[in-house]
mmCIF file of C-alpha atoms and ligand atoms in Angstrom:
data_model
loop_
_atom_site.group_PDB
_atom_site.id
_atom_site.type_symbol
_atom_site.label_atom_id
_atom_site.label_comp_id
_atom_site.label_asym_id
_atom_site.label_seq_id
_atom_site.Cartn_x
_atom_site.Cartn_y
_atom_site.Cartn_z
ATOM 1 C CA MET C 1 73.039 290.675 -28.605
ATOM 2 C CA VAL C 2 75.698 290.231 -30.717
ATOM 3 C CA GLU C 3 77.154 293.042 -33.246
ATOM 4 C CA ILE C 4 77.388 291.269 -36.715
ATOM 5 C CA ILE C 5 80.486 293.006 -38.473
ATOM 6 C CA ASN C 6 80.611 292.171 -42.266
ATOM 7 C CA LYS C 7 83.863 293.483 -44.000
ATOM 8 C CA ASN C 8 85.444 291.892 -46.824
ATOM 9 C CA VAL C 9 88.902 292.880 -46.050
ATOM 10 C CA ALA C 10 90.376 289.830 -47.556
ATOM 11 C CA GLY C 11 88.681 290.660 -50.973
ATOM 12 C CA GLY C 12 88.877 287.274 -52.629
ATOM 13 C CA ILE C 13 92.940 286.888 -52.174
ATOM 14 C CA ALA C 14 92.667 283.332 -51.564
ATOM 15 C CA GLY C 15 90.708 282.744 -54.811
ATOM 16 C CA ARG C 16 87.005 281.553 -55.435
ATOM 17 C CA ARG C 17 85.863 278.304 -54.541
ATOM 18 C CA SER C 18 84.510 276.108 -57.148
ATOM 19 C CA GLY C 19 81.711 275.053 -55.414
ATOM 20 C CA ASN C 20 79.628 274.364 -51.956
ATOM 21 C CA PRO C 21 82.108 274.315 -49.079
ATOM 22 C CA LYS C 22 82.437 270.838 -47.343
ATOM 23 C CA GLY C 23 82.200 271.898 -43.929
ATOM 24 C CA ALA C 24 83.464 273.803 -41.251
ATOM 25 C CA VAL C 25 87.101 274.280 -39.500
ATOM 26 C CA ILE C 26 86.540 275.642 -35.895
ATOM 27 C CA HIS C 27 90.077 277.338 -34.953
ATOM 28 C CA ASN C 28 91.081 278.829 -31.734
ATOM 29 C CA ASP C 29 93.220 282.098 -32.153
ATOM 30 C CA TYR C 30 95.831 281.793 -29.530
ATOM 31 C CA GLY C 31 95.739 285.636 -29.268
ATOM 32 C CA ALA C 32 93.682 288.162 -27.347
ATOM 33 C CA MET C 33 92.015 290.155 -29.924
ATOM 34 C CA THR C 34 88.404 290.781 -30.100
ATOM 35 C CA PRO C 35 86.751 290.373 -33.763
ATOM 36 C CA LYS C 36 86.836 294.011 -34.252
ATOM 37 C CA ASP C 37 90.478 293.872 -33.212
ATOM 38 C CA TYR C 38 91.302 291.497 -35.671
ATOM 39 C CA VAL C 39 89.594 293.443 -38.936
ATOM 40 C CA SER C 40 91.648 296.909 -38.071
ATOM 41 C CA TRP C 41 94.532 294.226 -37.648
ATOM 42 C CA LEU C 42 94.053 292.157 -40.775
ATOM 43 C CA ALA C 43 93.431 295.504 -42.949
ATOM 44 C CA LYS C 44 96.762 296.210 -41.916
ATOM 45 C CA ARG C 45 98.083 292.793 -42.691
ATOM 46 C CA LYS C 46 96.177 292.859 -46.243
ATOM 47 C CA ALA C 47 98.046 296.329 -46.901
ATOM 48 C CA ASN C 48 101.362 295.193 -46.029
ATOM 49 C CA GLY C 49 100.839 292.338 -48.078
ATOM 50 C CA GLN C 50 101.022 289.624 -45.399
ATOM 51 C CA LEU C 51 97.391 287.818 -45.594
ATOM 52 C CA ASN C 52 99.383 284.815 -46.792
ATOM 53 C CA LEU C 53 100.227 284.307 -42.911
ATOM 54 C CA GLY C 54 97.159 283.117 -42.771
ATOM 55 C CA PHE C 55 93.334 284.197 -42.420
ATOM 56 C CA ALA C 56 89.864 282.781 -41.942
ATOM 57 C CA GLN C 57 86.669 283.667 -43.329
ATOM 58 C CA TYR C 58 85.485 284.266 -39.400
ATOM 59 C CA TYR C 59 86.441 285.935 -35.979
ATOM 60 C CA ILE C 60 83.761 285.017 -33.268
ATOM 61 C CA ASN C 61 83.624 285.970 -29.558
ATOM 62 C CA ARG C 62 80.343 286.211 -27.440
ATOM 63 C CA ASP C 63 79.648 289.788 -28.528
ATOM 64 C CA GLN C 64 81.052 290.389 -31.960
ATOM 65 C CA ILE C 65 80.935 288.027 -35.452
ATOM 66 C CA ALA C 66 83.056 289.673 -37.922
ATOM 67 C CA ARG C 67 83.378 288.105 -41.076
ATOM 68 C CA ILE C 68 85.998 289.436 -43.055
ATOM 69 C CA GLU C 69 85.734 287.253 -46.396
ATOM 70 C CA ASP C 70 83.039 285.925 -48.560
ATOM 71 C CA THR C 71 82.005 282.390 -47.704
ATOM 72 C CA PHE C 72 82.282 281.585 -51.340
ATOM 73 C CA ASN C 73 85.795 282.766 -51.543
ATOM 74 C CA LYS C 74 88.567 280.790 -50.175
ATOM 75 C CA ALA C 75 90.658 281.471 -46.775
ATOM 76 C CA TRP C 76 94.296 280.373 -45.948
ATOM 77 C CA HIS C 77 93.642 279.102 -42.508
ATOM 78 C CA THR C 78 94.956 274.893 -42.554
ATOM 79 C CA ALA C 79 98.169 275.201 -44.746
ATOM 80 C CA THR C 80 96.447 272.699 -47.056
ATOM 81 C CA ASN C 81 94.444 273.196 -50.465
ATOM 82 C CA GLU C 82 91.555 270.967 -49.151
ATOM 83 C CA GLY C 83 90.806 272.632 -45.596
ATOM 84 C CA ASN C 84 91.751 276.327 -47.235
ATOM 85 C CA GLY C 85 89.543 275.517 -50.574
ATOM 86 C CA TRP C 86 86.700 273.293 -49.335
ATOM 87 C CA PHE C 87 86.424 274.533 -45.413
ATOM 88 C CA LEU C 88 85.011 277.705 -43.639
ATOM 89 C CA GLY C 89 87.712 279.141 -41.306
ATOM 90 C CA TYR C 90 85.964 279.976 -37.796
ATOM 91 C CA GLU C 91 88.177 281.583 -35.296
ATOM 92 C CA VAL C 92 87.319 281.465 -31.618
ATOM 93 C CA THR C 93 88.980 284.395 -30.487
ATOM 94 C CA GLN C 94 90.613 285.304 -27.152
ATOM 95 C CA SER C 95 91.931 281.708 -26.675
ATOM 96 C CA PHE C 96 95.265 282.826 -25.223
ATOM 97 C CA GLY C 97 95.795 282.515 -21.338
ATOM 98 C CA ASP C 98 93.625 284.450 -18.857
ATOM 99 C CA VAL C 99 92.498 286.943 -21.423
ATOM 100 C CA VAL C 100 88.960 285.445 -20.605
ATOM 101 C CA THR C 101 87.359 282.922 -18.457
ATOM 102 C CA ASP C 102 86.608 279.209 -19.142
ATOM 103 C CA ALA C 103 83.072 280.160 -19.179
ATOM 104 C CA GLU C 104 83.386 283.364 -21.360
ATOM 105 C CA PHE C 105 85.775 281.273 -23.748
ATOM 106 C CA ILE C 106 82.731 278.731 -23.819
ATOM 107 C CA GLU C 107 80.682 281.614 -24.778
ATOM 108 C CA ASN C 108 82.796 282.710 -27.372
ATOM 109 C CA GLU C 109 82.739 279.158 -28.909
ATOM 110 C CA ASN C 110 79.030 279.014 -28.345
ATOM 111 C CA MET C 111 78.366 282.059 -30.474
ATOM 112 C CA THR C 112 80.558 280.599 -33.141
ATOM 113 C CA PHE C 113 79.002 277.596 -33.315
ATOM 114 C CA MET C 114 75.719 279.347 -33.860
ATOM 115 C CA GLN C 115 77.652 280.900 -37.034
ATOM 116 C CA VAL C 116 78.200 277.682 -38.174
ATOM 117 C CA ALA C 117 74.919 276.566 -37.545
ATOM 118 C CA GLU C 118 73.793 279.095 -39.814
ATOM 119 C CA ASP C 119 76.211 278.474 -42.437
ATOM 120 C CA PHE C 120 75.538 274.946 -42.363
ATOM 121 C CA HIS C 121 71.647 275.840 -42.884
ATOM 122 C CA PHE C 122 72.727 278.068 -45.843
ATOM 123 C CA TYR C 123 74.864 275.606 -47.832
ATOM 124 C CA GLY C 124 72.670 272.229 -46.582
ATOM 125 C CA LEU C 125 75.423 270.916 -44.806
ATOM 126 C CA LYS C 126 74.614 268.021 -41.782
ATOM 127 C CA PRO C 127 77.247 268.212 -38.811
ATOM 128 C CA ASN C 128 78.979 265.322 -38.467
ATOM 129 C CA THR C 129 82.640 264.218 -37.942
ATOM 130 C CA THR C 130 83.356 264.537 -41.761
ATOM 131 C CA THR C 131 81.956 267.991 -42.340
ATOM 132 C CA ILE C 132 83.177 269.380 -38.675
ATOM 133 C CA ARG C 133 87.291 269.344 -38.228
ATOM 134 C CA LEU C 134 90.415 270.370 -36.595
ATOM 135 C CA HIS C 135 92.836 272.062 -37.618
ATOM 136 C CA LYS C 136 94.878 269.622 -36.100
ATOM 137 C CA GLN C 137 93.595 267.408 -38.684
ATOM 138 C CA PHE C 138 94.820 269.044 -41.740
ATOM 139 C CA SER C 139 97.897 270.143 -40.537
ATOM 140 C CA SER C 140 100.645 269.833 -37.337
ATOM 141 C CA THR C 141 99.395 272.474 -35.097
ATOM 142 C CA SER C 142 98.108 272.749 -31.327
ATOM 143 C CA CYS C 143 94.715 274.470 -32.695
ATOM 144 C CA PRO C 144 92.203 274.549 -31.287
ATOM 145 C CA HIS C 145 94.558 274.208 -27.998
ATOM 146 C CA ARG C 146 91.724 275.963 -25.632
ATOM 147 C CA SER C 147 88.714 273.672 -26.792
ATOM 148 C CA TRP C 148 91.292 270.667 -26.926
ATOM 149 C CA GLU C 149 91.507 271.300 -23.023
ATOM 150 C CA LEU C 150 87.822 271.721 -22.285
ATOM 151 C CA HIS C 151 86.060 269.302 -24.504
ATOM 152 C CA GLY C 152 88.706 266.008 -24.020
ATOM 153 C CA TRP C 153 92.013 266.366 -25.052
ATOM 154 C CA SER C 154 91.582 263.804 -28.243
ATOM 155 C CA ASN C 155 90.234 264.385 -31.949
ATOM 156 C CA SER C 156 86.914 262.303 -31.305
ATOM 157 C CA SER C 157 85.926 264.193 -27.978
ATOM 158 C CA VAL C 158 86.501 267.567 -29.214
ATOM 159 C CA GLN C 159 84.909 266.894 -32.652
ATOM 160 C CA ASN C 160 81.900 265.363 -30.979
ATOM 161 C CA TYR C 161 81.401 268.371 -28.708
ATOM 162 C CA PHE C 162 81.522 270.675 -31.725
ATOM 163 C CA VAL C 163 79.456 268.623 -33.679
ATOM 164 C CA LYS C 164 76.688 268.176 -30.560
ATOM 165 C CA LYS C 165 76.804 271.896 -30.137
ATOM 166 C CA VAL C 166 76.237 272.680 -33.896
ATOM 167 C CA LYS C 167 73.359 270.202 -34.273
ATOM 168 C CA GLU C 168 71.407 271.761 -30.549
ATOM 169 C CA TYR C 169 71.863 275.176 -32.451
ATOM 170 C CA MET C 170 70.346 274.391 -35.882
ATOM 171 C CA ASN C 171 67.538 272.816 -34.258
ATOM 172 C CA LEU C 172 66.681 276.108 -32.896
ATOM 173 C CA GLY C 173 66.953 278.598 -35.878
ATOM 174 C CA LYS C 174 68.018 279.333 -39.123
ATOM 175 C CA THR C 175 69.851 282.478 -38.319
ATOM 176 C CA VAL C 176 72.256 283.608 -35.051
ATOM 177 C CA ASP C 177 69.597 286.008 -34.198
ATOM 178 C CA GLN C 178 66.529 283.099 -34.411
ATOM 179 C CA MET C 179 69.308 280.991 -32.437
ATOM 180 C CA ILE C 180 69.805 283.558 -29.371
ATOM 181 C CA LYS C 181 66.533 284.562 -29.178
ATOM 182 C CA ALA C 182 65.562 280.365 -28.923
ATOM 183 C CA THR C 183 68.174 280.174 -26.287
ATOM 184 C CA ASN C 184 66.751 282.715 -24.161
ATOM 185 C CA LYS C 185 70.016 282.569 -21.899
ATOM 186 C CA LYS C 186 71.203 285.254 -20.297
ATOM 187 C CA VAL C 187 75.088 286.294 -20.995
ATOM 188 C CA VAL C 188 76.606 286.291 -17.406
ATOM 189 C CA ILE C 189 80.272 287.686 -17.177
ATOM 190 C CA ILE C 190 81.876 287.625 -13.953
ATOM 191 C CA ALA C 191 84.827 288.695 -13.081
ATOM 192 C CA GLY C 192 86.949 290.616 -9.573
ATOM 193 C CA SER C 193 89.481 289.904 -7.223
ATOM 194 C CA GLY C 194 89.779 289.141 -3.463
ATOM 195 C CA HIS C 195 92.180 290.466 -0.969
ATOM 196 C CA ILE C 196 93.808 287.770 0.946
ATOM 197 C CA GLU C 197 95.670 287.555 4.601
ATOM 198 C CA THR C 198 99.383 287.886 3.775
ATOM 199 C CA GLU C 199 98.876 287.439 -0.176
ATOM 200 C CA GLY C 200 96.980 291.102 -0.853
ATOM 201 C CA TRP C 201 95.097 291.199 -4.194
ATOM 202 C CA LYS C 202 94.273 288.097 -6.160
ATOM 203 C CA THR C 203 92.851 288.109 -9.291
ATOM 204 C CA MET C 204 89.433 285.696 -9.724
ATOM 205 C CA ASN C 205 90.399 282.446 -10.798
ATOM 206 C CA ASN C 206 87.840 279.705 -12.012
ATOM 207 C CA LEU C 207 84.987 282.076 -11.364
ATOM 208 C CA THR C 208 86.182 282.190 -7.450
ATOM 209 C CA VAL C 209 87.843 285.001 -5.070
ATOM 210 C CA GLY C 210 90.346 283.746 -2.356
ATOM 211 C CA MET C 211 91.806 280.796 -2.008
ATOM 212 C CA THR C 212 91.839 277.171 -0.753
ATOM 213 C CA GLY C 213 94.367 274.914 0.863
ATOM 214 C CA LYS C 214 96.173 277.534 2.288
ATOM 215 C CA SER C 215 94.596 278.494 5.751
ATOM 216 C CA ARG C 216 94.253 282.329 4.705
ATOM 217 C CA ARG C 217 90.998 284.305 5.803
ATOM 218 C CA LEU C 218 89.604 286.615 2.494
ATOM 219 C CA GLU C 219 89.436 289.983 4.077
ATOM 220 C CA ALA C 220 87.415 291.687 0.956
ATOM 221 C CA PHE C 221 86.424 290.952 -2.757
ATOM 222 C CA ASN C 222 85.340 293.135 -5.353
ATOM 223 C CA LEU C 223 83.108 291.997 -8.133
ATOM 224 C CA ILE C 224 82.801 292.825 -12.042
ATOM 225 C CA VAL C 225 79.251 291.334 -13.577
ATOM 226 C CA LYS C 226 77.829 292.284 -16.654
ATOM 227 C CA VAL C 227 74.170 290.411 -17.515
ATOM 228 C CA ASP C 228 73.828 290.807 -21.245
ATOM 229 C CA GLY C 229 76.367 293.451 -21.574
ATOM 230 C CA LYS C 230 74.797 295.537 -18.964
ATOM 231 C CA PRO C 231 76.853 296.156 -15.663
ATOM 232 C CA VAL C 232 75.433 294.847 -12.306
ATOM 233 C CA ASN C 233 75.152 296.704 -9.250
ATOM 234 C CA VAL C 234 76.506 294.083 -7.025
ATOM 235 C CA LYS C 235 74.394 294.498 -3.461
ATOM 236 C CA GLY C 236 74.716 292.940 -0.427
ATOM 237 C CA SER C 237 75.718 291.778 3.129
ATOM 238 C CA LEU C 238 78.744 290.413 4.973
ATOM 239 C CA HIS C 239 78.747 288.858 8.474
ATOM 240 C CA ILE C 240 82.663 290.321 9.763
ATOM 241 C CA GLU C 241 84.216 289.097 12.770
ATOM 242 C CA ASP C 242 83.545 291.505 15.575
ATOM 243 C CA LEU C 243 81.340 293.839 13.191
ATOM 244 C CA GLY C 244 78.259 291.524 12.661
ATOM 245 C CA ASP C 245 76.071 291.987 9.739
ATOM 246 C CA VAL C 246 77.239 294.747 7.327
ATOM 247 C CA THR C 247 75.427 296.099 4.496
ATOM 248 C CA ASN C 248 77.088 297.346 1.072
ATOM 249 C CA ASN C 249 75.533 298.512 -1.690
ATOM 250 C CA THR C 250 79.207 299.045 -3.668
ATOM 251 C CA ASN C 251 80.838 295.787 -5.710
ATOM 252 C CA LEU C 252 83.452 295.826 -3.024
ATOM 253 C CA PHE C 253 82.817 294.301 0.006
ATOM 254 C CA GLY C 254 84.653 293.286 3.240
ATOM 255 C CA THR C 255 87.541 294.989 5.312
ATOM 256 C CA MET C 256 90.987 295.564 4.684
ATOM 257 C CA GLY C 257 94.302 296.140 7.276
ATOM 258 C CA ILE C 258 92.307 295.199 10.192
ATOM 259 C CA SER C 259 92.452 291.471 10.133
ATOM 260 C CA LYS C 260 88.690 290.343 10.186
ATOM 261 C CA ARG C 261 87.666 287.298 9.059
ATOM 262 C CA ILE C 262 84.392 286.897 6.721
ATOM 263 C CA GLU C 263 82.044 284.439 8.348
ATOM 264 C CA SER C 264 78.811 284.590 5.890
ATOM 265 C CA VAL C 265 78.008 286.319 2.595
ATOM 266 C CA LYS C 266 74.589 287.496 1.219
ATOM 267 C CA LEU C 267 74.835 288.736 -2.193
ATOM 268 C CA ASN C 268 72.360 290.125 -4.428
ATOM 269 C CA ILE C 269 73.774 289.887 -7.895
ATOM 270 C CA ASP C 270 71.168 288.376 -10.347
ATOM 271 C CA ALA C 271 68.847 285.201 -10.374
ATOM 272 C CA ALA C 272 71.180 283.225 -12.760
ATOM 273 C CA ILE C 273 73.859 283.151 -10.265
ATOM 274 C CA GLU C 274 74.346 281.050 -7.038
ATOM 275 C CA TYR C 275 77.581 280.950 -4.816
ATOM 276 C CA ARG C 276 79.205 279.082 -2.276
ATOM 277 C CA VAL C 277 81.706 279.387 0.256
ATOM 278 C CA HIS C 278 84.999 277.440 1.377
ATOM 279 C CA GLN C 279 85.035 277.690 5.279
ATOM 280 C CA GLN C 280 87.550 276.763 7.763
ATOM 281 C CA SER C 281 86.949 273.348 8.656
ATOM 282 C CA SER C 282 83.929 272.658 7.331
ATOM 283 C CA GLY C 283 85.174 273.055 3.189
ATOM 284 C CA TRP C 284 82.907 273.999 0.386
ATOM 285 C CA SER C 285 79.230 274.732 1.510
ATOM 286 C CA LYS C 286 76.538 273.630 -0.446
ATOM 287 C CA TRP C 287 75.475 276.332 -4.010
ATOM 288 C CA THR C 288 73.105 278.906 -2.422
ATOM 289 C CA LYS C 289 70.462 280.752 -4.531
ATOM 290 C CA ASN C 290 71.253 284.900 -5.259
ATOM 291 C CA ASN C 291 70.309 286.976 -2.212
ATOM 292 C CA GLN C 292 70.356 284.077 0.150
ATOM 293 C CA TRP C 293 73.060 283.866 3.426
ATOM 294 C CA CYS C 294 75.950 281.611 2.679
ATOM 295 C CA GLY C 295 78.384 280.678 5.148
ATOM 296 C CA ILE C 296 78.169 279.782 9.099
ATOM 297 C CA LYS C 297 78.065 282.912 11.425
ATOM 298 C CA GLY C 298 78.761 282.881 14.699
ATOM 299 C CA LYS C 299 81.344 279.897 14.850
ATOM 300 C CA ARG C 300 84.536 281.526 14.489
ATOM 301 C CA LYS C 301 85.585 279.992 11.197
ATOM 302 C CA ARG C 302 86.641 281.942 8.253
ATOM 303 C CA ILE C 303 85.758 281.976 4.591
ATOM 304 C CA GLU C 304 88.587 281.051 2.371
ATOM 305 C CA ALA C 305 87.349 281.675 -0.919
ATOM 306 C CA ILE C 306 84.147 282.493 -2.676
ATOM 307 C CA GLN C 307 82.880 280.531 -5.980
ATOM 308 C CA PHE C 308 79.951 281.270 -8.284
ATOM 309 C CA ARG C 309 78.202 279.857 -11.062
ATOM 310 C CA VAL C 310 75.581 280.425 -13.545
ATOM 311 C CA VAL C 311 72.360 278.337 -13.601
ATOM 312 C CA GLN C 312 69.894 278.821 -16.045
HETATM 313 ZN ZN1 ZN J 1 94.007 276.890 -36.418
#
């Protein structure tokens, strides 16, 4: 479920539009804050007379939608009168660095597309490359920097992706709630880290614990998994050098300080999750369903990395 926060922080400071909006500008915030964080941060800016530094109507991630200005009012989000006056601004938040994984950021985008879809229904707008625009089409900026990297590095490919997604969501319902229900998808978040031979603990990257191409064994890993906002207690078994099959009911697996390789893994996380292992001399295995063994036992081959994906 998404938390809707309607707080009119800006209070019409940029003036009222003299008609309906022409479309949407979908931004990346180049920041780390959640929508809730933005509400209080922008309230402080308002109090200090600093909203002229910029604000959009919406701040959105996968869990929260904050509307800080009414959609009939203007916002200062494109550095042009046309964009500020006639286009609604949507900030996809947490785009900066590794604050969230790509998979999480894509969920942040998806929630944003749903809000755009709801507003397009409301204002009778049709999604196309005239109505759905990028900040950099109005003024010189790298925004939307992360969507740019994820969806093709050009105005047309990023816009076409945005348009396609907004269309999809508009077909699912008139409101964000209806769209969420219609997708019937679980929101799956996976994080964690791996303990690697000679390297020590390394944070999960690209949904992968461990590392490839360095001939280092993955000795232990921990997983932090949330499905629809609820923490999942990951259970499973590892086949470990000299120890055989070892079962575990906590989110931490493997051994440390005794130089033992993991040869096979079986993890019971959630039906929406699959995994594969990168193993000595054989490389990446096939994707394996939840709660199935993955990796070759008994051949003295170390697992170097485990990668996860969400399938639904
Ligand atoms: Zn922007």
